[in-house]
CSV table of C-alpha atoms in Angstrom, one decimal:
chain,number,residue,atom,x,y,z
Z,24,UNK,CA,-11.0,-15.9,2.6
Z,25,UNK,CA,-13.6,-15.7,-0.4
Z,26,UNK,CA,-14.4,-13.1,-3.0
Z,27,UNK,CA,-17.0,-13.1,-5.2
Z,28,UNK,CA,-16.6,-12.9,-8.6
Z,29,UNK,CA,-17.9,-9.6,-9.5
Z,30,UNK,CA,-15.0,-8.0,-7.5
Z,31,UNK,CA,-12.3,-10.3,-9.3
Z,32,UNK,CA,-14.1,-10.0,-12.3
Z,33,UNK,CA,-14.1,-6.4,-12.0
Z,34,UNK,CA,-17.7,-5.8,-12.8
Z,35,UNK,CA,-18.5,-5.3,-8.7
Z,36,UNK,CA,-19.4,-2.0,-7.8
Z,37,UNK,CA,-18.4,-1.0,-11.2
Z,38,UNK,CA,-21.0,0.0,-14.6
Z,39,UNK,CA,-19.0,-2.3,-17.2
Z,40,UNK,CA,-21.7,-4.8,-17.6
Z,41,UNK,CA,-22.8,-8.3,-16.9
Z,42,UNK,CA,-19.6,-10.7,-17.5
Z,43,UNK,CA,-17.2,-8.2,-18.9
Z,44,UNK,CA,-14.3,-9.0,-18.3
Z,45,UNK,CA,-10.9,-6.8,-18.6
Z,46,UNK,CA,-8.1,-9.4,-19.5
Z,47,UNK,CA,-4.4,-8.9,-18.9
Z,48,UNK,CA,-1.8,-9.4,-21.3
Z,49,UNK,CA,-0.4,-13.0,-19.6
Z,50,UNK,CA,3.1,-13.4,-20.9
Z,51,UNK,CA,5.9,-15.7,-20.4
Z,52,UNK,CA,7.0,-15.1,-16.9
Z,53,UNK,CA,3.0,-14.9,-15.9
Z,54,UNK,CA,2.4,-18.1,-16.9
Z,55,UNK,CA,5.7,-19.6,-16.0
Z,56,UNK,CA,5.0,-18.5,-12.5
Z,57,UNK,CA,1.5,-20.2,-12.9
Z,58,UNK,CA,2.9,-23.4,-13.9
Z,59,UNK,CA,5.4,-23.4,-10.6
Z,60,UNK,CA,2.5,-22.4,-8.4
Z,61,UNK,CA,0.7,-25.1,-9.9
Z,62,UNK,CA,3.8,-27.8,-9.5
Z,63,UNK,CA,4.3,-26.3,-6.1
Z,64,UNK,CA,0.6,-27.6,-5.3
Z,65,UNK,CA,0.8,-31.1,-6.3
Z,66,UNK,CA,4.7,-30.5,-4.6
Z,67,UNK,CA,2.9,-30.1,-1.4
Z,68,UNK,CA,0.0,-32.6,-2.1
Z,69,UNK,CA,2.8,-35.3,-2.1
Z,70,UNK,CA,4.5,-34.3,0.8
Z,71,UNK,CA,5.1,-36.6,3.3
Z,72,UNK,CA,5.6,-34.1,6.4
Z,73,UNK,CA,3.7,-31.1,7.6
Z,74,UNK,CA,6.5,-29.1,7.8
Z,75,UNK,CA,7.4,-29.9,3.9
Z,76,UNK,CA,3.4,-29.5,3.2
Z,77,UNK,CA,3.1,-26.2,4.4
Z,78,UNK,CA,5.8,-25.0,2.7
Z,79,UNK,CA,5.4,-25.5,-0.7
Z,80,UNK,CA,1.4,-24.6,-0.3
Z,81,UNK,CA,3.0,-20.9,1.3
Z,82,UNK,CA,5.2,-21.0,-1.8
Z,83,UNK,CA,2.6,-21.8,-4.1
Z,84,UNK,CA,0.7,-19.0,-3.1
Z,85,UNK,CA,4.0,-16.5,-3.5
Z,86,UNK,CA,4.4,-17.8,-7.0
Z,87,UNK,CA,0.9,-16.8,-7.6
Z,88,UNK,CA,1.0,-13.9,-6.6
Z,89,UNK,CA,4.3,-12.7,-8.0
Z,90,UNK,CA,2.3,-14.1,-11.6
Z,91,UNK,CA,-0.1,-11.1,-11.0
Z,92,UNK,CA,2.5,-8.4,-10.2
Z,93,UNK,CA,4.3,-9.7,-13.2
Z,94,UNK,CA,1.3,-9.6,-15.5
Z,95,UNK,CA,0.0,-6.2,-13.6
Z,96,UNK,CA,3.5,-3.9,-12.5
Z,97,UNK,CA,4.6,-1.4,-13.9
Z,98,UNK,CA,8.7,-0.9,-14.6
Z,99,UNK,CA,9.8,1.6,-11.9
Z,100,UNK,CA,10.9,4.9,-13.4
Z,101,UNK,CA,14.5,5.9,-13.2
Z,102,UNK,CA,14.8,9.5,-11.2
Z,103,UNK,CA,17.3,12.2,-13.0
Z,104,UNK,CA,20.6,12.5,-11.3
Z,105,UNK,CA,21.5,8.5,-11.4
Z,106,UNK,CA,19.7,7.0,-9.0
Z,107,UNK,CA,18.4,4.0,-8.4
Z,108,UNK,CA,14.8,4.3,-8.8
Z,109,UNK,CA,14.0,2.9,-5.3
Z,110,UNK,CA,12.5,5.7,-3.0
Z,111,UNK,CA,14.7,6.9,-0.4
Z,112,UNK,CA,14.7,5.3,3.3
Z,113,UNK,CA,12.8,2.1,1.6
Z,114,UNK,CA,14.4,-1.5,1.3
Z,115,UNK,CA,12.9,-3.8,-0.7
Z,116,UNK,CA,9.7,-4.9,-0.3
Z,117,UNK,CA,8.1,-8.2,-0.5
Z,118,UNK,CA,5.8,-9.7,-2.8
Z,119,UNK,CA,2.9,-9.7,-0.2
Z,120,UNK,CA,3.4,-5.6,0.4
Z,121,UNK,CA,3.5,-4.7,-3.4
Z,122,UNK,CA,0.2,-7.2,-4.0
Z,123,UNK,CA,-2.3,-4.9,-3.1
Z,124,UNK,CA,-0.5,-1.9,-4.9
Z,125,UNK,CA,-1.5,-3.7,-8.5
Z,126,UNK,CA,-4.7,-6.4,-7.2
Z,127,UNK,CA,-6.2,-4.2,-4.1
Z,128,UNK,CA,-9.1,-6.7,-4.6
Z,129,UNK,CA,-6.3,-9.5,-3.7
Z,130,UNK,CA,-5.3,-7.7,0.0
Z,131,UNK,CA,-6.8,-9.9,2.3
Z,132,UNK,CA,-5.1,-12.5,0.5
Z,133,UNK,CA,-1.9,-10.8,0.9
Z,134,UNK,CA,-2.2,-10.3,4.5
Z,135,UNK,CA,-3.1,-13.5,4.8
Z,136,UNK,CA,-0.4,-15.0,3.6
Z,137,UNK,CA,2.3,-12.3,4.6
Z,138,UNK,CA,1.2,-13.3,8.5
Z,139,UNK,CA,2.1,-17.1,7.7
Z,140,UNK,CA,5.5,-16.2,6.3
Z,141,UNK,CA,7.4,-16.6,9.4
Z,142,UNK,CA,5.7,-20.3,9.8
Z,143,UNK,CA,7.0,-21.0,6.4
Z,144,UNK,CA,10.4,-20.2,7.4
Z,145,UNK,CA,10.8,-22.4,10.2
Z,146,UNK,CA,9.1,-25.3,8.3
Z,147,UNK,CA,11.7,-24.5,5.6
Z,148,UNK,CA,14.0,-24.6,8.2
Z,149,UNK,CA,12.9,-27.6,9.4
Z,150,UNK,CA,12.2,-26.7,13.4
Z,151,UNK,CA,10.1,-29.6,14.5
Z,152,UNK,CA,6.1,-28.9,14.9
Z,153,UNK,CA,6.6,-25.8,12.9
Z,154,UNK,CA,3.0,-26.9,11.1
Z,155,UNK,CA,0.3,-28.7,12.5
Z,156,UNK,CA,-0.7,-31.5,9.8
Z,157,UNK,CA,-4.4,-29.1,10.3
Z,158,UNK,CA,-2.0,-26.1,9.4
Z,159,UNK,CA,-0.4,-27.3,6.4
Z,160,UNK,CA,-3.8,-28.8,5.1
Z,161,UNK,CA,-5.6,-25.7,5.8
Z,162,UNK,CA,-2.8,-23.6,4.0
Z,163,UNK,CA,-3.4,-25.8,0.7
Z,164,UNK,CA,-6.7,-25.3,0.4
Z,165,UNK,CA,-6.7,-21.7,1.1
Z,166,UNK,CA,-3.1,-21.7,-1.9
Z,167,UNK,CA,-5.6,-23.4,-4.3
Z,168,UNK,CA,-8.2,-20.9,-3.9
Z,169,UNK,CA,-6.1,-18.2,-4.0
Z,170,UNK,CA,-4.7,-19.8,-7.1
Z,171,UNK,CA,-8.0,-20.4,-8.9
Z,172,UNK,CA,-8.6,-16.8,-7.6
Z,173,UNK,CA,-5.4,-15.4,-9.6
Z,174,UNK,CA,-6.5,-17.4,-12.6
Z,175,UNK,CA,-9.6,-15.8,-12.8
Z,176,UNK,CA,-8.2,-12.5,-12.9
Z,177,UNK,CA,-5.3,-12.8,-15.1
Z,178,UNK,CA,-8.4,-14.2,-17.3
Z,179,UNK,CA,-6.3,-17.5,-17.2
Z,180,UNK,CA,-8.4,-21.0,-17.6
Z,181,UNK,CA,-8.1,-22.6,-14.5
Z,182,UNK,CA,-6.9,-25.6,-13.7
Z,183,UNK,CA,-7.4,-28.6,-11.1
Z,184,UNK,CA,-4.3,-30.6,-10.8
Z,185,UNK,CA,-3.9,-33.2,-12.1
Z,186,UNK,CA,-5.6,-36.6,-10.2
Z,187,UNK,CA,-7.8,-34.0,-7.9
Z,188,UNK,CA,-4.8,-32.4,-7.0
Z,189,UNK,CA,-3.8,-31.3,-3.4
Z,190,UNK,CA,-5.1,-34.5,-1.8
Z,191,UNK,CA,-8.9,-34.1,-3.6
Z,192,UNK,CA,-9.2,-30.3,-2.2
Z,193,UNK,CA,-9.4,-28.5,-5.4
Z,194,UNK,CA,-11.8,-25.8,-4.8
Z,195,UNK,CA,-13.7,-24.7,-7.8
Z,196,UNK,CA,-14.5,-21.3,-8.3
Z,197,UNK,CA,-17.6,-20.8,-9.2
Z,198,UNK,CA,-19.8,-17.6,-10.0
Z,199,UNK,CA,-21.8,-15.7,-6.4
């Protein structure tokens, strides 16, 4: 799962010149929920079970991406007459579903992560050989570059964790 940086950037396909970049307005929750994904990383770094390891990578990559729909969303608008706002014969919808409404350059991300939800889950729940140790590792790396990814396009400065972070398997992002 890669993208180049001309399509996070927002320059691919597009006539806004050379290393232009369009930054967000990151406030408080934004970065709060980049901090958590962050801790969530080095969470799942020290973890001492697959099961635990995979979990709080998924989870790092959910608080990431609810960092860009709080930085990107947009306040639903109330409809006359009293009602909720919500559209009618829709629940709620998850962070991975409303991702690609505000980031469409970030859907293969979501759908990535949206089809490893239910593994999540039953780690979380603890159901033995819910991850593979391969799974959870895998998951990690692909968290950190999704992170390092949402960085970039909230026009954050990215950073490694700390002591090479998720076992060494920081994954720099680095211009195509």
């Amino acid at each position: 799962m890669t993208a180049s940086y001309g399509q996070v950037n927002g320059t691919h396909g597009a006539r806004r010149g050379v290393g232009t970049r369009v930054r967000p307005p990151a406030g408080h929750a934004t970065l709060e929920l980049v901090e958590q994904a962050r801790s969530c990383l080095v969470d799942a770094a020290e973890a001492s079970t697959a099961n635990d390891r995979f979990a709080a990578a998924h989870l790092a990559a959910l608080r990431a991406a609810a960092a860009v729909l709080a930085a990107r969303a947009q306040p639903a608008r109330r409809r006359h007459g009293g009602g909720s706002g919500r559209r009618r014969g829709h629940g709620p919808r998850n962070v991975w579903e409303l991702l690609p409404s505000v980031a469409p350059e970030l859907t293969e991300w979501a759908a990535f992560f949206a089809s490893n939800a239910g593994k999540r889950a039953a780690a979380q729940a603890g159901l033995r050989g819910a991850a593979s140790t391969r799974e959870a590792d895998d998951l990690m790396r692909e968290a950190e570059a999704f992170l390092g990814l949402v960085c970039l396009l909230l026009g954050l400065p990215y950073q490694e964790p700390i002591d090479g972070g998720a076992g060494g398997l920081a994954v720099p992002l680095r211009p195509r």
